[in-house]
Short mmCIF file of C-alpha atoms in Angstrom, two decimals:
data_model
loop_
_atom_site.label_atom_id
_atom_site.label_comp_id
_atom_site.label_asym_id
_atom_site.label_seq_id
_atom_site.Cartn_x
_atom_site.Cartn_y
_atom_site.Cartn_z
CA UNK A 1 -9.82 15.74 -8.03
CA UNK A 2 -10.87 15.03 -11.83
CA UNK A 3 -7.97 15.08 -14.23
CA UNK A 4 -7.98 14.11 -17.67
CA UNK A 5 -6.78 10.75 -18.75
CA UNK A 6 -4.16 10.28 -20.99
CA UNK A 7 -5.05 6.76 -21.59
CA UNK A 8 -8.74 5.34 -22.12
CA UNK A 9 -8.33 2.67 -18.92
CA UNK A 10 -8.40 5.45 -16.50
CA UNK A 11 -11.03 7.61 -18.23
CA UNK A 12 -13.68 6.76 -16.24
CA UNK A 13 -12.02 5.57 -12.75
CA UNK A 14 -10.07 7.91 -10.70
CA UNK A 15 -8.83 5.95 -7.63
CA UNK A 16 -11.27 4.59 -5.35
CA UNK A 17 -10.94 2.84 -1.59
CA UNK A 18 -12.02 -0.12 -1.00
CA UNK A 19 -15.63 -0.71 0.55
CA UNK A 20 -15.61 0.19 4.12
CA UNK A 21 -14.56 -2.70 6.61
CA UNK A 22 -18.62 -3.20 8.04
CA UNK A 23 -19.57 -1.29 10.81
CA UNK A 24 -20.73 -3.35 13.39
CA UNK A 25 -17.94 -6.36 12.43
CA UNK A 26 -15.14 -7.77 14.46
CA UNK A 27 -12.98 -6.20 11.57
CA UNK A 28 -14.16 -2.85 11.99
CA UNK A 29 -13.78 -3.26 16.18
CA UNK A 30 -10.31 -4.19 15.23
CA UNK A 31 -9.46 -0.80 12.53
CA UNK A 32 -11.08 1.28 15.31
CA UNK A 33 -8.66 -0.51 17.64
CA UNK A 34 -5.80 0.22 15.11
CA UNK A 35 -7.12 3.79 14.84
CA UNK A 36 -6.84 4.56 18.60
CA UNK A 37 -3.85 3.48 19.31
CA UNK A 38 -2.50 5.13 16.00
CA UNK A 39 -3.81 8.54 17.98
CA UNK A 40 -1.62 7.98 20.88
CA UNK A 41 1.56 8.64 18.50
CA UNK A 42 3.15 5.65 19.48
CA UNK A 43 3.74 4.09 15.95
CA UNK A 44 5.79 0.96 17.20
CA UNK A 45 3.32 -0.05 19.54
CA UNK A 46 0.16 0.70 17.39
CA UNK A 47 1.26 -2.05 14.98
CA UNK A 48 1.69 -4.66 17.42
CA UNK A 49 -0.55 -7.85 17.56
CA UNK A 50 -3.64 -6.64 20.05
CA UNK A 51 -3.53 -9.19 22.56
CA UNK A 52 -5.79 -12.00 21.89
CA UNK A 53 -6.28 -11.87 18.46
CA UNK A 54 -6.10 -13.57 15.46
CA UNK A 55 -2.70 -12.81 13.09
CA UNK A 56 -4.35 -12.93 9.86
CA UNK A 57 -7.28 -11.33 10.71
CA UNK A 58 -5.16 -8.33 12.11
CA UNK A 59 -2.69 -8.28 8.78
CA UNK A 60 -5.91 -8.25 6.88
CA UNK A 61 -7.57 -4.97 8.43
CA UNK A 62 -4.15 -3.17 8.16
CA UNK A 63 -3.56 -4.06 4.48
CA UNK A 64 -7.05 -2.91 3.34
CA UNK A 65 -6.13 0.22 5.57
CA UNK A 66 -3.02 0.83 3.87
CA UNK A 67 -4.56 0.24 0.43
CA UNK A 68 -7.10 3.18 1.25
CA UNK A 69 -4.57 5.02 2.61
CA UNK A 70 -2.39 4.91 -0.97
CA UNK A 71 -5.15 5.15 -3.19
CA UNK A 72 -6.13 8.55 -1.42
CA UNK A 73 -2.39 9.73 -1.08
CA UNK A 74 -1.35 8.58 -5.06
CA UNK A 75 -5.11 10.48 -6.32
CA UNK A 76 -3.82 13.45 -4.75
CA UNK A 77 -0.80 13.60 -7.54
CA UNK A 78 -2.16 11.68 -10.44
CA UNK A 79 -2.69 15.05 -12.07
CA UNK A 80 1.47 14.90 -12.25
CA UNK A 81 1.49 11.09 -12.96
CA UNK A 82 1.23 10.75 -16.68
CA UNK A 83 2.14 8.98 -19.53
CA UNK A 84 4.62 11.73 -20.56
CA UNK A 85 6.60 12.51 -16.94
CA UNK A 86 6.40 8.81 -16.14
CA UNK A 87 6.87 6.86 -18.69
CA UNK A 88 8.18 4.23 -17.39
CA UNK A 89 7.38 2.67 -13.68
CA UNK A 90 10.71 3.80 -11.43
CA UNK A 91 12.00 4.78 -8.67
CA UNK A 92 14.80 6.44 -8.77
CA UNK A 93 17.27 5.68 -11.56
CA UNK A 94 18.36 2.21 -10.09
CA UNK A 95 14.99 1.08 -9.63
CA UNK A 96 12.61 -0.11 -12.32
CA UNK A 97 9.33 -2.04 -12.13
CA UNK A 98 7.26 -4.16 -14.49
CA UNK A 99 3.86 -5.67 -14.16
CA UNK A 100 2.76 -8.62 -13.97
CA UNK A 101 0.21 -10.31 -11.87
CA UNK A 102 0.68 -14.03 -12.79
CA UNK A 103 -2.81 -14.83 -14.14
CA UNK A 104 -3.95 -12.04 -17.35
CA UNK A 105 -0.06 -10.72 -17.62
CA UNK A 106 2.63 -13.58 -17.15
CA UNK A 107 5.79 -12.41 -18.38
CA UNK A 108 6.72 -9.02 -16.97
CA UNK A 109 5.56 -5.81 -19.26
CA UNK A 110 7.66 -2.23 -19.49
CA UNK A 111 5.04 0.45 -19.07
CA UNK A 112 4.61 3.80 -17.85
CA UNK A 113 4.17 4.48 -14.27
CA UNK A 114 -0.15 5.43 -14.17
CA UNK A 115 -0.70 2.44 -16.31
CA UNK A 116 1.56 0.22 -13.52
CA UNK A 117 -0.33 1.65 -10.78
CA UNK A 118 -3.52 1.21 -12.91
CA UNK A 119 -3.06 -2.28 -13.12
CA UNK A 120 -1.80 -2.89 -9.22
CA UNK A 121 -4.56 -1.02 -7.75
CA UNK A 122 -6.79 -2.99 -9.59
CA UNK A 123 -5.15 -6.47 -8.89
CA UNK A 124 -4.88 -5.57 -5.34
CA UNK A 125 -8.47 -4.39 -4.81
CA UNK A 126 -9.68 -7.66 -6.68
CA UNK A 127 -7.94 -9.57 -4.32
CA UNK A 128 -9.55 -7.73 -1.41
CA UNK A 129 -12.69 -8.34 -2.91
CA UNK A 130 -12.20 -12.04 -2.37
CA UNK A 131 -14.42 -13.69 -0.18
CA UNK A 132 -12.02 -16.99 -0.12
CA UNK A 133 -9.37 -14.52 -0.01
CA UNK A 134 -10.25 -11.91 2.73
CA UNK A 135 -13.37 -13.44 4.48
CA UNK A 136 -15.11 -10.50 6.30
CA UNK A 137 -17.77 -13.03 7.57
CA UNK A 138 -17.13 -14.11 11.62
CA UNK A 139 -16.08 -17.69 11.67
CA UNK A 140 -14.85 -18.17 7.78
CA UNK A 141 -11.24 -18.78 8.19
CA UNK A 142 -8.64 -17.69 6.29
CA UNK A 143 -7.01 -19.56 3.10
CA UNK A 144 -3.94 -21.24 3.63
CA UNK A 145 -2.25 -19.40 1.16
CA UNK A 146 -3.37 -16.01 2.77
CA UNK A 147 -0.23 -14.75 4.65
CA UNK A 148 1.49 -15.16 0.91
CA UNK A 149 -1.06 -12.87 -0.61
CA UNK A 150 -0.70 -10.31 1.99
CA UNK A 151 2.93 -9.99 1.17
CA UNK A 152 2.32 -9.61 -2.25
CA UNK A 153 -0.21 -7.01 -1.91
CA UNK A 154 2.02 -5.09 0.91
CA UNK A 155 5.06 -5.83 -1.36
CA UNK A 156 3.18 -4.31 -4.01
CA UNK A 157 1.66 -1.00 -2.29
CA UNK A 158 4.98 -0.51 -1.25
CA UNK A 159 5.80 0.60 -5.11
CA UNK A 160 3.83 3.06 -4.60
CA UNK A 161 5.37 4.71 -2.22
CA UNK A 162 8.68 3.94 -3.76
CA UNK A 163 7.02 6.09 -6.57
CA UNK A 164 5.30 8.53 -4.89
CA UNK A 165 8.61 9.35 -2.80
CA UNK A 166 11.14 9.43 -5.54
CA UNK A 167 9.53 11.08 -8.66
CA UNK A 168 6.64 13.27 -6.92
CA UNK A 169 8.18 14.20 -3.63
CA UNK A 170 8.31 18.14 -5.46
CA UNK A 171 4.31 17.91 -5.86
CA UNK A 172 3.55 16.23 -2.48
CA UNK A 173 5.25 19.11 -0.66
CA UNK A 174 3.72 21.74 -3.02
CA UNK A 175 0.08 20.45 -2.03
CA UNK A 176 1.70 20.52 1.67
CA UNK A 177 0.92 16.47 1.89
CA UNK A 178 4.24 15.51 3.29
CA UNK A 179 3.82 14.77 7.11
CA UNK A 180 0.44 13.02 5.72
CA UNK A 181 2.77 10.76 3.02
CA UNK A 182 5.65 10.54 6.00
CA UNK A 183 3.10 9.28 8.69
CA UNK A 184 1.18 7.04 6.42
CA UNK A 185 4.38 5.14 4.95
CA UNK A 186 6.40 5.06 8.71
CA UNK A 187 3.14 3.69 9.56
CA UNK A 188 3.63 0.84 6.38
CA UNK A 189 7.19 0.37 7.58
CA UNK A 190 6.62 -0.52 11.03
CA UNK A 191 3.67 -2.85 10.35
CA UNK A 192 5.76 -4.90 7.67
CA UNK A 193 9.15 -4.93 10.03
CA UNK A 194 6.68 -5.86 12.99
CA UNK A 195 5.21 -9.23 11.23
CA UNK A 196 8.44 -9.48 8.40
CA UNK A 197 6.28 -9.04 5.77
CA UNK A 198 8.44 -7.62 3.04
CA UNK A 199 12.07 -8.14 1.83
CA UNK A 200 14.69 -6.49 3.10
CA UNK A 201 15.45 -6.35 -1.06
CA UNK A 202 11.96 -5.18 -2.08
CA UNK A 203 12.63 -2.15 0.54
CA UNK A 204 15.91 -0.58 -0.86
CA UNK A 205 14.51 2.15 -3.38
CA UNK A 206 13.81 3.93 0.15
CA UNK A 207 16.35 2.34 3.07
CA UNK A 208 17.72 5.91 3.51
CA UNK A 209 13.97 7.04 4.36
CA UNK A 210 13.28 3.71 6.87
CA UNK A 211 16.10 4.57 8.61
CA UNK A 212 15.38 7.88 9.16
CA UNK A 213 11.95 6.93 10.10
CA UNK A 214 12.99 4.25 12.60
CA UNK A 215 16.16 6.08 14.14
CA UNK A 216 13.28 8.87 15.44
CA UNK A 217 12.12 6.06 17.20
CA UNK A 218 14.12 4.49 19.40
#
């Protein structure tokens, strides 16, 4: 889906996943793992720790999953994502977000909702891109710091949705995308409740929606 840019950043990226998880890898036995037990339509159960392995490892696979699974959901609507219907970075009136990543942006900047998502799809995938970060060589362990960084990243995605849910729900259902956006994000919901990866707080732009999603369920 080309669209035309309303700013130069995104002229000459539209959204792309991360590199594939190696075939071959422990990581990609593990998202083919993920993926088969995400078939059996058991969502609660497909997020859950496969026995015998390794946490991080297993929060690792699943974020780079999710990220993929964003990046292709949010390029589906960027077309309706622009500097003029979204100018700032919201969801929902009460909610209002603005970037910063702690390293090039310190103090927190107002700006539109494509540029925001611009800049956290970019932060996020440089972070996945980090060997010292998310080792996808056997036997390199993983930073201390790592299980912070996922909940960032996850904490971060989540905006996404958060966007995607409150200001583009009208264009989702037009492109018929819905049970695709609903699966994906009750599939982000019960992977962060499983492990308590993301604030009770940092989930409220959408608490009606997770508890919907998780009264189907019991």
């Amino acid at each position: 889906n080309v669209f035309s840019p309303v700013s130069g950043s995104r002229s000459s990226k539209t959204f792309k996943p991360k590199k594939n998880i190696p075939e071959g890898s422990h990581q990609y036995e593990l998202l083919k793992h993920a993926e088969a037990t995400l078939g059996s339509g058991n969502l609660r159960q497909a997020v859950m720790l496969p026995e015998g392995e390794d946490l991080n490892e297993w929060i690792a696979v699943n974020t780079v999953d999710f990220f993929n699974q964003i990046n292709m959901l949010y390029g589906t609507i960027t077309e309706f994502c622009t500097e003029a219907s979204c100018a700032v970075m919201s969801a929902g009136p009460r909610y209002e977000y603005h970037w910063a990543d702690g390293t090039n942006i310190k103090k927190p900047i107002k700006c539109s909702a494509p540029k925001y998502i611009d800049y956290l799809m970019t932060w996020v995938q440089d972070q996945l891109d980090d060997e010292t970060l998310f080792p996808s060589k056997i036997g390199v362990p993983f930073p201390k710091n790592f299980m912070s960084v996922a909940k960032t990243i996850l904490k971060r995605l989540f905006r996404v949705y958060a966007h995607i849910y409150h200001q583009h729900f009208d264009s989702v259902m037009r492109l018929q995308e819905e049970a695709h956006l609903n699966t994906s994000f009750k599939h982000f919901i019960f992977f962060v409740q499983e492990f308590n990866l993301i604030d009770r707080r940092e989930l409220a732009p959408l608490q009606e929606l997770i508890e919907k999603l998780g009264s189907k369920d019991r």
